[in-house]
Tab-separated table of C-alpha atoms and ligand atoms in Angstrom:
chain	number	residue	atom	x	y	z
A	40	MET	CA	14.431	3.786	5.557
A	41	MET	CA	13.329	7.393	5.180
A	42	PHE	CA	9.725	8.052	4.284
A	43	PRO	CA	9.948	7.769	0.489
A	44	ILE	CA	8.076	10.896	-0.642
A	45	SER	CA	9.100	14.349	0.567
A	46	VAL	CA	9.778	17.832	-0.746
A	47	ALA	CA	13.308	16.577	-1.440
A	48	SER	CA	11.907	14.044	-3.953
A	49	PRO	CA	12.644	15.058	-7.527
A	50	VAL	CA	9.774	16.622	-9.464
A	51	ARG	CA	8.748	13.982	-11.999
A	52	PHE	CA	6.042	16.075	-13.640
A	53	PRO	CA	7.305	19.637	-14.151
A	54	GLY	CA	5.208	22.570	-15.354
A	55	PRO	CA	4.031	24.841	-16.638
A	56	PRO	CA	0.548	23.470	-17.284
A	57	PRO	CA	-1.096	24.036	-20.661
A	58	LYS	CA	-3.293	27.124	-20.999
A	59	ALA	CA	-6.494	25.130	-21.518
A	60	ALA	CA	-8.007	21.734	-20.819
A	61	ASP	CA	-11.406	20.060	-20.777
A	62	VAL	CA	-11.073	19.234	-17.076
A	63	VAL	CA	-8.664	20.346	-14.334
A	64	VAL	CA	-8.225	17.997	-11.389
A	65	ILE	CA	-6.979	19.584	-8.151
A	66	GLY	CA	-4.908	17.111	-6.129
A	67	GLY	CA	-2.577	14.247	-6.983
A	68	GLY	CA	-3.696	11.678	-4.420
A	69	VAL	CA	-5.377	8.410	-5.310
A	70	ILE	CA	-8.717	10.137	-5.906
A	71	GLY	CA	-7.386	12.819	-8.268
A	72	VAL	CA	-5.122	10.386	-10.109
A	73	MET	CA	-7.849	7.789	-10.647
A	74	THR	CA	-10.425	10.390	-11.681
A	75	ALA	CA	-7.951	11.747	-14.246
A	76	TRP	CA	-7.181	8.183	-15.341
A	77	TYR	CA	-10.815	7.462	-16.200
A	78	LEU	CA	-11.355	10.819	-17.868
A	79	ALA	CA	-8.269	10.352	-20.060
A	80	ARG	CA	-9.464	6.881	-21.017
A	81	ARG	CA	-12.460	8.558	-22.611
A	82	GLY	CA	-10.355	10.991	-24.550
A	83	VAL	CA	-10.958	13.949	-22.248
A	84	ARG	CA	-8.058	16.453	-22.054
A	85	VAL	CA	-7.146	16.473	-18.361
A	86	VAL	CA	-4.674	18.597	-16.440
A	87	LEU	CA	-3.932	17.429	-12.889
A	88	CYS	CA	-2.333	20.022	-10.603
A	89	GLU	CA	-0.552	18.836	-7.478
A	90	LYS	CA	0.857	21.455	-5.102
A	91	GLY	CA	3.659	19.147	-3.912
A	92	ARG	CA	4.410	15.634	-5.107
A	93	ILE	CA	2.077	12.958	-6.404
A	94	ALA	CA	0.846	10.927	-3.415
A	95	GLY	CA	2.892	13.010	-0.982
A	96	GLU	CA	0.053	13.182	1.534
A	97	GLN	CA	-2.507	10.567	2.632
A	98	SER	CA	-2.202	8.430	-0.469
A	99	SER	CA	1.324	7.279	0.438
A	100	ARG	CA	1.019	7.542	4.228
A	101	ASN	CA	-1.826	5.089	4.711
A	102	TRP	CA	-1.777	1.499	5.956
A	103	GLY	CA	-2.311	0.019	2.470
A	104	TRP	CA	-5.491	-1.898	3.268
A	105	VAL	CA	-7.874	-2.497	0.374
A	106	ARG	CA	-10.861	-3.689	2.300
A	107	GLN	CA	-14.569	-4.232	1.986
A	108	GLN	CA	-14.753	-5.553	5.545
A	109	GLY	CA	-16.090	-3.138	8.126
A	110	ARG	CA	-17.209	-0.472	5.649
A	111	ASP	CA	-20.386	1.509	5.870
A	112	PRO	CA	-22.879	-0.341	3.651
A	113	ALA	CA	-23.375	2.848	1.619
A	114	GLU	CA	-19.818	2.459	0.315
A	115	LEU	CA	-19.939	-1.247	-0.434
A	116	PRO	CA	-21.148	-1.158	-4.062
A	117	ILE	CA	-18.352	1.273	-5.031
A	118	MET	CA	-15.827	-0.704	-2.947
A	119	ILE	CA	-16.783	-3.987	-4.599
A	120	GLU	CA	-16.245	-2.327	-7.960
A	121	ALA	CA	-12.951	-0.827	-6.718
A	122	LEU	CA	-11.701	-4.270	-5.756
A	123	SER	CA	-12.480	-5.630	-9.194
A	124	ILE	CA	-10.678	-2.622	-10.733
A	125	TRP	CA	-7.642	-3.233	-8.490
A	126	LYS	CA	-7.448	-6.810	-9.776
A	127	GLY	CA	-6.828	-5.603	-13.312
A	128	LEU	CA	-4.931	-2.433	-12.481
A	129	GLU	CA	-1.385	-3.836	-12.552
A	130	ALA	CA	-1.976	-5.217	-16.040
A	131	GLU	CA	-3.527	-1.936	-17.169
A	132	ALA	CA	-0.798	0.193	-15.607
A	133	GLY	CA	1.932	-2.172	-16.778
A	134	ALA	CA	3.562	-1.954	-13.339
A	135	SER	CA	3.543	-3.727	-9.990
A	136	LEU	CA	1.418	-1.972	-7.373
A	137	GLY	CA	1.987	-4.537	-4.641
A	138	PHE	CA	-1.628	-5.604	-4.945
A	139	ARG	CA	-2.340	-8.936	-3.234
A	140	GLN	CA	-5.601	-10.535	-2.121
A	141	THR	CA	-4.254	-11.722	1.183
A	142	GLY	CA	-7.389	-11.094	3.244
A	143	VAL	CA	-8.369	-8.831	6.110
A	144	LEU	CA	-8.806	-10.134	9.645
A	145	TYR	CA	-10.635	-8.235	12.406
A	146	ILE	CA	-9.992	-9.765	15.805
A	147	ALA	CA	-12.227	-9.368	18.832
A	148	ASN	CA	-10.801	-8.658	22.281
A	149	GLY	CA	-14.012	-9.659	24.018
A	150	ALA	CA	-17.734	-10.216	23.627
A	151	ARG	CA	-18.572	-6.604	22.777
A	152	ASP	CA	-16.059	-6.481	19.935
A	153	MET	CA	-17.203	-9.844	18.701
A	154	ALA	CA	-20.841	-8.755	18.625
A	155	ALA	CA	-19.946	-5.639	16.608
A	156	HIS	CA	-17.904	-7.647	14.119
A	157	GLU	CA	-20.599	-10.283	13.777
A	158	ALA	CA	-23.248	-7.623	13.232
A	159	TRP	CA	-21.305	-6.325	10.229
A	160	THR	CA	-21.440	-9.733	8.507
A	161	ALA	CA	-25.122	-9.032	7.693
A	162	HIS	CA	-23.889	-6.341	5.260
A	163	ALA	CA	-21.406	-8.795	3.779
A	164	ARG	CA	-24.189	-11.299	3.169
A	165	ALA	CA	-26.440	-8.640	1.633
A	166	HIS	CA	-23.672	-7.715	-0.819
A	167	GLY	CA	-22.389	-11.223	-1.526
A	168	ILE	CA	-19.021	-10.622	0.204
A	169	ASP	CA	-17.194	-13.738	1.462
A	170	THR	CA	-16.817	-12.622	5.125
A	171	ARG	CA	-16.674	-15.465	7.681
A	172	VAL	CA	-16.995	-15.479	11.455
A	173	LEU	CA	-13.966	-17.114	13.116
A	174	SER	CA	-13.753	-18.842	16.480
A	175	ARG	CA	-10.923	-18.206	18.918
A	176	SER	CA	-9.050	-21.284	17.671
A	177	GLU	CA	-9.551	-20.341	14.024
A	178	VAL	CA	-8.042	-16.921	14.735
A	179	ALA	CA	-5.120	-18.582	16.538
A	180	ALA	CA	-4.551	-20.883	13.572
A	181	MET	CA	-4.509	-17.939	11.184
A	182	LEU	CA	-2.448	-15.490	13.234
A	183	PRO	CA	-0.106	-17.225	15.673
A	184	GLY	CA	-0.081	-14.761	18.544
A	185	ASP	CA	-2.233	-13.926	21.508
A	186	ALA	CA	-3.492	-10.716	23.035
A	187	GLY	CA	-6.646	-11.995	24.676
A	188	TRP	CA	-8.329	-12.704	21.365
A	189	THR	CA	-11.761	-14.281	21.477
A	190	GLY	CA	-12.622	-14.690	17.775
A	191	GLY	CA	-12.969	-12.521	14.734
A	192	ILE	CA	-14.172	-12.029	11.195
A	193	TRP	CA	-12.234	-12.695	8.019
A	194	THR	CA	-12.707	-11.612	4.418
A	195	ALA	CA	-10.404	-13.633	2.199
A	196	SER	CA	-11.113	-11.552	-0.918
A	197	ASP	CA	-9.921	-8.347	0.775
A	198	ALA	CA	-6.540	-7.113	-0.298
A	199	GLN	CA	-3.625	-4.760	0.137
A	200	ALA	CA	-1.344	-2.677	-2.067
A	201	GLU	CA	1.835	-0.733	-1.393
A	202	PRO	CA	0.700	2.901	-1.083
A	203	TRP	CA	3.916	4.802	-1.821
A	204	ILE	CA	4.579	2.545	-4.811
A	205	ALA	CA	1.057	2.162	-6.193
A	206	VAL	CA	-0.172	5.725	-6.466
A	207	PRO	CA	2.990	7.192	-8.086
A	208	ARG	CA	2.983	4.316	-10.596
A	209	LEU	CA	-0.680	4.867	-11.353
A	210	ALA	CA	0.138	8.532	-11.953
A	211	GLU	CA	2.861	7.554	-14.399
A	212	ALA	CA	0.455	5.264	-16.212
A	213	ALA	CA	-2.165	8.035	-16.256
A	214	ALA	CA	0.413	10.414	-17.741
A	215	ALA	CA	1.226	7.811	-20.389
A	216	ARG	CA	-2.473	7.823	-21.306
A	217	GLY	CA	-2.419	11.554	-21.809
A	218	VAL	CA	-3.132	13.106	-18.404
A	219	ARG	CA	-1.012	16.235	-18.115
A	220	ILE	CA	0.241	16.097	-14.532
A	221	VAL	CA	2.030	19.103	-13.039
A	222	GLU	CA	3.720	18.859	-9.637
A	223	ASN	CA	4.738	21.848	-7.520
A	224	CYS	CA	1.677	23.552	-8.989
A	225	ALA	CA	-0.782	24.798	-6.383
A	226	VAL	CA	-4.217	25.785	-7.566
A	227	ARG	CA	-4.807	29.078	-5.795
A	228	ALA	CA	-8.434	29.586	-6.716
A	229	LEU	CA	-11.152	28.820	-9.205
A	230	ASP	CA	-11.651	31.225	-12.048
A	231	ILE	CA	-15.353	31.968	-11.962
A	232	THR	CA	-17.068	33.804	-14.802
A	233	ALA	CA	-20.780	34.620	-14.795
A	234	GLY	CA	-21.356	32.364	-11.814
A	235	ARG	CA	-19.757	29.240	-13.246
A	236	VAL	CA	-16.331	27.659	-13.406
A	237	ALA	CA	-14.182	28.912	-16.264
A	238	GLY	CA	-10.834	27.539	-15.126
A	239	VAL	CA	-8.320	27.640	-12.319
A	240	MET	CA	-5.674	30.135	-11.259
A	241	THR	CA	-2.494	28.258	-10.452
A	242	GLU	CA	0.859	29.495	-9.209
A	243	MET	CA	2.046	28.854	-12.774
A	244	GLY	CA	-0.761	30.789	-14.430
A	245	ARG	CA	-4.343	30.290	-15.516
A	246	VAL	CA	-5.700	27.084	-17.010
A	247	ALA	CA	-9.006	27.528	-18.793
A	248	ALA	CA	-11.456	24.640	-18.270
A	249	ASP	CA	-15.190	24.611	-17.766
A	250	ARG	CA	-15.021	21.595	-15.465
A	251	VAL	CA	-12.892	21.249	-12.335
A	252	VAL	CA	-12.626	18.387	-9.836
A	253	LEU	CA	-11.687	19.200	-6.247
A	254	ALA	CA	-9.799	16.181	-4.853
A	255	GLY	CA	-7.606	18.078	-2.420
A	256	GLY	CA	-7.745	15.659	0.537
A	257	SER	CA	-7.281	17.555	3.817
A	258	TRP	CA	-7.130	20.896	1.977
A	259	SER	CA	-10.480	20.663	0.223
A	260	ALA	CA	-12.488	22.575	2.842
A	261	LEU	CA	-9.994	25.450	2.959
A	262	PHE	CA	-10.096	25.680	-0.832
A	263	ALA	CA	-13.900	25.400	-1.079
A	264	ARG	CA	-14.476	27.981	1.612
A	265	THR	CA	-12.636	30.711	-0.219
A	266	HIS	CA	-15.421	30.414	-2.807
A	267	GLY	CA	-18.149	30.497	-0.165
A	268	LEU	CA	-18.718	26.766	-0.349
A	269	GLY	CA	-19.136	25.016	2.981
A	270	LEU	CA	-17.566	21.611	3.410
A	271	PRO	CA	-17.669	20.477	7.049
A	272	GLN	CA	-14.363	18.617	6.847
A	273	LEU	CA	-11.757	18.174	9.575
A	274	SER	CA	-8.511	16.207	9.764
A	275	VAL	CA	-6.803	14.219	12.495
A	276	ARG	CA	-3.210	13.092	12.816
A	277	ALA	CA	-2.509	9.360	12.731
A	278	THR	CA	0.936	7.853	13.406
A	279	VAL	CA	2.253	4.827	11.505
A	280	ALA	CA	5.470	2.770	11.774
A	281	ALA	CA	7.220	0.363	9.451
A	282	THR	CA	9.239	-2.451	11.000
A	283	ALA	CA	12.415	-3.775	9.471
A	284	PRO	CA	11.944	-7.171	7.727
A	285	LEU	CA	10.756	-9.959	10.039
A	286	PRO	CA	9.631	-13.565	9.569
A	287	GLN	CA	6.188	-13.918	8.036
A	288	ILE	CA	3.563	-14.801	10.593
A	289	PHE	CA	0.644	-13.689	8.473
A	290	PRO	CA	0.587	-12.494	4.862
A	291	GLY	CA	-2.364	-10.113	5.074
A	292	ALA	CA	-3.767	-7.298	7.201
A	293	ALA	CA	-5.117	-7.753	10.713
A	294	ALA	CA	-6.339	-5.587	13.559
A	295	ASP	CA	-7.688	-6.110	17.036
A	296	SER	CA	-9.103	-3.291	19.143
A	297	ARG	CA	-5.615	-2.078	20.081
A	298	PHE	CA	-3.317	-2.328	17.116
A	299	ALA	CA	-3.175	-3.071	13.402
A	300	LEU	CA	-0.582	-4.692	11.194
A	301	ARG	CA	-0.009	-5.394	7.528
A	302	ARG	CA	2.754	-7.489	6.038
A	303	ARG	CA	4.446	-5.364	3.367
A	304	GLN	CA	5.960	-6.735	0.197
A	305	ASP	CA	9.468	-5.824	1.449
A	306	GLY	CA	9.095	-8.210	4.393
A	307	GLY	CA	8.409	-5.672	7.134
A	308	TYR	CA	5.122	-4.918	8.856
A	309	THR	CA	3.255	-1.642	8.805
A	310	LEU	CA	2.005	-1.030	12.345
A	311	ALA	CA	-0.476	1.388	13.841
A	312	LEU	CA	-2.522	1.807	16.975
A	313	ARG	CA	-6.186	1.162	16.338
A	314	LEU	CA	-8.633	4.039	16.899
A	315	THR	CA	-5.943	6.447	18.087
A	316	HIS	CA	-5.479	9.921	16.662
A	317	ASP	CA	-4.612	13.481	17.567
A	318	PHE	CA	-7.176	16.196	17.067
A	319	TYR	CA	-5.637	19.656	16.662
A	320	LEU	CA	-8.006	22.401	17.680
A	321	GLY	CA	-8.328	25.266	15.229
A	322	PRO	CA	-10.996	27.663	13.947
A	323	ASP	CA	-12.769	24.968	11.890
A	324	ALA	CA	-12.638	22.457	14.738
A	325	PHE	CA	-14.370	24.992	16.994
A	326	ARG	CA	-16.918	25.993	14.388
A	327	LEU	CA	-17.746	22.360	13.691
A	328	PHE	CA	-17.571	21.079	17.240
A	329	ARG	CA	-21.326	20.485	17.558
A	330	THR	CA	-21.525	18.856	14.135
A	331	TYR	CA	-18.750	16.471	15.114
A	332	LEU	CA	-19.884	15.882	18.683
A	333	PRO	CA	-21.403	12.429	18.020
A	334	LEU	CA	-18.179	11.292	16.321
A	335	ILE	CA	-15.997	12.830	19.022
A	336	ARG	CA	-18.050	11.073	21.722
A	337	LYS	CA	-17.739	7.749	19.932
A	338	ASP	CA	-13.971	8.053	19.526
A	339	ILE	CA	-13.258	9.888	22.770
A	340	ALA	CA	-11.021	7.166	24.231
A	341	GLY	CA	-8.688	7.254	21.253
A	342	THR	CA	-8.722	11.020	20.660
A	343	ARG	CA	-5.992	13.248	22.041
A	344	PHE	CA	-6.854	16.920	21.869
A	345	LYS	CA	-4.060	19.354	21.046
A	346	PRO	CA	-4.543	23.105	21.442
A	347	ALA	CA	-3.163	24.036	18.032
A	348	ALA	CA	-2.016	22.521	14.786
A	349	PRO	CA	1.567	23.097	13.675
A	350	ARG	CA	2.166	26.148	11.469
A	351	HIS	CA	0.682	26.192	7.979
A	352	PHE	CA	-1.665	23.230	8.588
A	353	PRO	CA	-5.101	23.544	6.914
A	354	ASP	CA	-6.864	24.328	10.204
A	355	GLY	CA	-4.002	26.244	11.787
A	356	TRP	CA	-4.933	29.292	13.875
A	357	ARG	CA	-2.845	31.541	11.680
A	358	THR	CA	-3.551	29.870	8.346
A	359	PRO	CA	-5.193	32.486	6.109
A	360	ARG	CA	-8.788	31.811	5.087
A	361	ARG	CA	-8.808	34.369	2.287
A	362	TRP	CA	-6.188	35.272	-0.294
A	363	THR	CA	-5.855	36.555	-3.799
A	364	ALA	CA	-4.809	34.462	-6.774
A	365	GLU	CA	-1.901	36.839	-7.416
A	366	GLY	CA	0.130	35.990	-4.317
A	367	GLU	CA	1.339	32.982	-2.359
A	368	THR	CA	-1.455	30.931	-0.755
A	369	PRO	CA	-1.520	28.356	2.083
A	370	PHE	CA	-1.195	25.609	-0.545
A	371	GLU	CA	2.288	26.644	-1.609
A	372	ARG	CA	3.367	27.245	1.981
A	373	MET	CA	2.837	23.563	2.748
A	374	ARG	CA	3.753	21.545	-0.314
A	375	ILE	CA	3.438	18.280	1.581
A	376	LEU	CA	1.397	17.964	4.746
A	377	ALA	CA	3.746	15.702	6.688
A	378	PRO	CA	2.988	15.807	10.408
A	379	GLU	CA	5.599	14.503	12.817
A	380	PRO	CA	4.797	11.016	14.121
A	381	ASP	CA	4.215	10.658	17.868
A	382	PRO	CA	7.212	8.687	19.231
A	383	ALA	CA	5.256	7.546	22.295
A	384	GLN	CA	2.678	5.915	20.020
A	385	VAL	CA	5.438	4.186	18.063
A	386	GLU	CA	6.808	2.736	21.322
A	387	ARG	CA	3.336	1.527	22.238
A	388	MET	CA	3.039	-0.194	18.838
A	389	ARG	CA	6.313	-2.005	19.493
A	390	ASP	CA	5.134	-3.045	22.974
A	391	ARG	CA	1.825	-4.353	21.722
A	392	PHE	CA	3.436	-6.193	18.826
A	393	ALA	CA	5.960	-7.820	21.180
A	394	ALA	CA	3.244	-8.769	23.663
A	395	ALA	CA	1.101	-10.374	20.957
A	396	PHE	CA	4.008	-12.093	19.194
A	397	PRO	CA	6.627	-12.896	21.853
A	398	GLY	CA	8.453	-15.112	19.364
A	399	LEU	CA	9.256	-12.052	17.255
A	400	GLY	CA	9.977	-9.683	20.132
A	401	ARG	CA	10.161	-5.901	20.018
A	402	PRO	CA	10.490	-5.006	16.350
A	403	LEU	CA	13.127	-2.692	14.963
A	404	ILE	CA	11.477	0.345	13.412
A	405	ALA	CA	12.745	1.250	9.959
A	406	ALA	CA	10.596	4.366	9.609
A	407	ALA	CA	7.811	6.207	11.372
A	408	TRP	CA	5.565	8.842	9.887
A	409	ALA	CA	2.140	10.385	10.284
A	410	GLY	CA	-0.656	11.553	8.064
A	411	MET	CA	-3.578	13.934	8.439
A	412	ILE	CA	-6.708	11.880	7.795
A	413	ASP	CA	-9.473	14.010	6.342
A	414	THR	CA	-12.942	13.158	7.510
A	415	MET	CA	-16.580	14.171	7.276
A	416	PRO	CA	-19.005	14.156	10.242
A	417	ASP	CA	-20.653	10.888	9.121
A	418	VAL	CA	-17.339	9.320	8.055
A	419	LEU	CA	-18.526	9.101	4.453
A	420	PRO	CA	-17.043	10.975	1.504
A	421	VAL	CA	-18.517	13.772	-0.558
A	422	ILE	CA	-18.841	12.754	-4.219
A	423	ASP	CA	-21.051	15.351	-5.829
A	424	HIS	CA	-21.432	18.355	-8.073
A	425	ALA	CA	-21.281	21.640	-6.205
A	426	ALA	CA	-24.783	22.958	-6.918
A	427	ALA	CA	-23.780	26.538	-6.092
A	428	LEU	CA	-20.815	26.496	-8.470
A	429	PRO	CA	-21.691	24.931	-11.826
A	430	GLY	CA	-18.681	23.170	-13.313
A	431	LEU	CA	-17.201	22.084	-9.968
A	432	THR	CA	-17.290	18.441	-8.857
A	433	ILE	CA	-16.079	17.449	-5.385
A	434	ALA	CA	-14.534	14.094	-4.466
A	435	THR	CA	-13.094	14.356	-0.989
A	436	GLY	CA	-13.554	13.514	2.693
A	437	MET	CA	-12.630	9.854	2.220
A	438	SER	CA	-12.642	9.602	6.033
A	439	GLY	CA	-9.713	7.273	6.557
A	440	HIS	CA	-10.560	4.649	3.968
A	441	GLY	CA	-10.061	6.222	0.546
A	442	PHE	CA	-7.032	4.247	-0.601
A	443	GLY	CA	-8.829	0.967	-1.229
A	444	ILE	CA	-11.951	2.528	-2.681
A	445	GLY	CA	-9.939	5.103	-4.685
A	446	PRO	CA	-10.146	3.454	-8.108
A	447	GLY	CA	-13.931	3.067	-7.727
A	448	VAL	CA	-14.391	6.664	-6.578
A	449	GLY	CA	-12.235	7.780	-9.522
A	450	ARG	CA	-14.451	5.921	-11.972
A	451	VAL	CA	-17.630	7.314	-10.426
A	452	THR	CA	-16.279	10.878	-10.258
A	453	ALA	CA	-15.198	10.752	-13.900
A	454	ASP	CA	-18.758	9.723	-14.820
A	455	LEU	CA	-20.193	12.581	-12.769
A	456	VAL	CA	-17.899	15.061	-14.505
A	457	GLU	CA	-18.924	13.678	-17.878
A	458	GLY	CA	-22.616	13.898	-17.014
A	459	ARG	CA	-23.031	10.126	-17.259
A	460	ALA	CA	-25.017	7.937	-14.901
A	461	PRO	CA	-22.578	6.922	-12.142
A	462	ARG	CA	-24.128	3.420	-11.837
A	463	HIS	CA	-24.221	3.547	-8.036
A	464	ASP	CA	-26.455	5.352	-5.592
A	465	LEU	CA	-24.558	8.517	-4.692
A	466	ALA	CA	-27.289	9.947	-2.423
A	467	PRO	CA	-25.292	9.126	0.770
A	468	PHE	CA	-22.387	11.173	-0.590
A	469	ARG	CA	-24.264	14.366	-1.468
A	470	LEU	CA	-22.887	17.629	-0.204
A	471	ALA	CA	-26.392	18.830	0.680
A	472	ARG	CA	-26.707	16.185	3.414
A	473	PHE	CA	-24.943	18.636	5.725
A	474	GLY	CA	-27.382	21.446	4.987
A	475	THR	CA	-26.041	24.839	4.064
A	476	TYR	CA	-22.908	25.482	5.986
A	477	VAL	CA	-20.241	28.038	5.185
B	24	FAD	C1	-2.326	6.969	8.558
B	24	FAD	C2	-3.380	6.673	7.534
B	24	FAD	C3	-3.834	5.362	7.360
B	24	FAD	C4	-4.782	5.074	6.400
B	24	FAD	N1	-5.078	3.766	6.109
B	24	FAD	C5	-5.895	3.463	5.065
B	24	FAD	C6	-6.074	2.136	4.628
B	24	FAD	O1	-5.450	1.210	5.121
B	24	FAD	N2	-6.949	1.896	3.620
B	24	FAD	C7	-7.634	2.896	3.019
B	24	FAD	O2	-8.437	2.608	2.143
B	24	FAD	N3	-7.424	4.197	3.359
B	24	FAD	C8	-6.559	4.493	4.346
B	24	FAD	N4	-6.323	5.793	4.700
B	24	FAD	C9	-7.051	6.856	4.021
B	24	FAD	C10	-6.519	7.143	2.638
B	24	FAD	O3	-5.113	7.252	2.651
B	24	FAD	C11	-7.140	8.434	2.114
B	24	FAD	O4	-8.550	8.371	2.283
B	24	FAD	C12	-6.846	8.661	0.658
B	24	FAD	O5	-5.475	8.540	0.381
B	24	FAD	C13	-7.334	10.047	0.278
B	24	FAD	O6	-6.950	10.320	-1.037
B	24	FAD	P1	-7.156	11.780	-1.618
B	24	FAD	O7	-6.691	11.720	-3.026
B	24	FAD	O8	-8.553	12.209	-1.321
B	24	FAD	O9	-6.240	12.716	-0.712
B	24	FAD	P2	-4.660	12.883	-0.598
B	24	FAD	O10	-3.941	11.618	-0.825
B	24	FAD	O11	-4.414	13.557	0.706
B	24	FAD	O12	-4.309	13.827	-1.795
B	24	FAD	C14	-4.752	15.166	-1.898
B	24	FAD	C15	-3.704	15.915	-2.690
B	24	FAD	O13	-4.218	17.183	-3.048
B	24	FAD	C16	-3.147	18.106	-3.062
B	24	FAD	N5	-3.721	19.446	-2.982
B	24	FAD	C17	-4.515	19.951	-2.009
B	24	FAD	N6	-4.880	21.218	-2.295
B	24	FAD	C18	-4.296	21.533	-3.469
B	24	FAD	C19	-4.281	22.708	-4.269
B	24	FAD	N7	-4.960	23.802	-3.918
B	24	FAD	N8	-3.576	22.690	-5.431
B	24	FAD	C20	-2.910	21.575	-5.817
B	24	FAD	N9	-2.872	20.444	-5.067
B	24	FAD	C21	-3.564	20.419	-3.925
B	24	FAD	C22	-2.329	17.699	-1.848
B	24	FAD	O14	-1.004	18.163	-1.922
B	24	FAD	C23	-2.440	16.178	-1.880
B	24	FAD	O15	-1.338	15.566	-2.508
B	24	FAD	C24	-5.369	6.128	5.659
B	24	FAD	C25	-4.932	7.447	5.833
B	24	FAD	C26	-3.908	7.712	6.734
B	24	FAD	C27	-3.391	9.128	6.851
């Protein structure tokens, strides 16, 4: 199995874009697609520009977990709504998204882990989520393996969906509702007139619109910065592997402190190492080092520092920070941000899987890939108007858990764009929480 979305994938939504719209959405990941979806539902004329392919980046490369469990409490109201949206999404889209409420299991590898998991259940109780604490034997009954597991927590209502199937199908359904999607169409810059947004300059020409949504995933900070807007966002590389089909030992998603697995609809498992990522140093990483220090300290054991990102990455040493809308920009130079997976990590996943499930042995790997996870210093997204640039709304920095919450963030962002009450407290997601940073 090759990773299913690449620059070789046919363009399903060709250009050029129309000359005008009510709203332009930048980015065809789950956040951009679902924001456009909700706007179109209200009769808003939306153009969505994607520099590469729909869901080519994080939105297809993720683990596919749709979870409430373990989230920051600030996100829980939107996540609870997202889960209820997911439940009706296949019917609304008229297509299978691989959505299944098969539960999420967090397993403890000792007393410290167990205490942290148990502490989180207070948030579940406060929000009426069905999370349960499991004993060692309850974990063993649920997931027949052993890697020194001492107990865990379990949320039966948590779910999964198939990322590289779901988001492209949602985009097709959004297009059927009137969203004008254009792939291979990088937005080079905002068109700003008299201090406010008047449209976007794309590689296929200008689109006039007085409202624009920036949902550019790992590219959002680079884009914002060219307009003097500071977004303290960084990205890390995370490696994932898909096993060939294997017997079902567990239908849902589970993780201990060392590795994570999810049973896919095609009968294989999606595997990853828990809390392991590569941090490429670049100009933004240096500039933001102090801001990120608490996060770096917390994750130090799982962070591998690399002196430089590969060419053309958003925080590459030679990636331009300024450009004109007339020429090629960094967005066209990297249509799909597709980092190489780390083969050593894939081998470790196989080892850990085999050690935990000796009956299944070392799994055959059908595909391995990596994604750049975009994050904010407090691991919470930015969902806000850009005060300094009237007309611009930002929905980015999903910090490694934007797939599951995506439909909820899309609904909220569409309300923000429309000037309606978003129905949730968005104070934790304000851009101004980072102060003024450029
Ligand atoms: C390995 C991995 C595992 C993960 N596991 C989970 C999980 O299990 N559950 C979960 O909830 N989340 C998970 N996540 C996180 C989740 O995938 C992301 O938070 C989510 O997909 C982000 O969606 P997005 O739309 O913000 O960004 P993206 O999906 O990255 O989309 C942004 C899009 O914007 C486009 N773009 C950028 N700039 C421009 C421009 N100037 N012009 C035009 N287009 C542009 C890009 O090409 C890209 O397609 C994981 C992420 C990774 C990488």
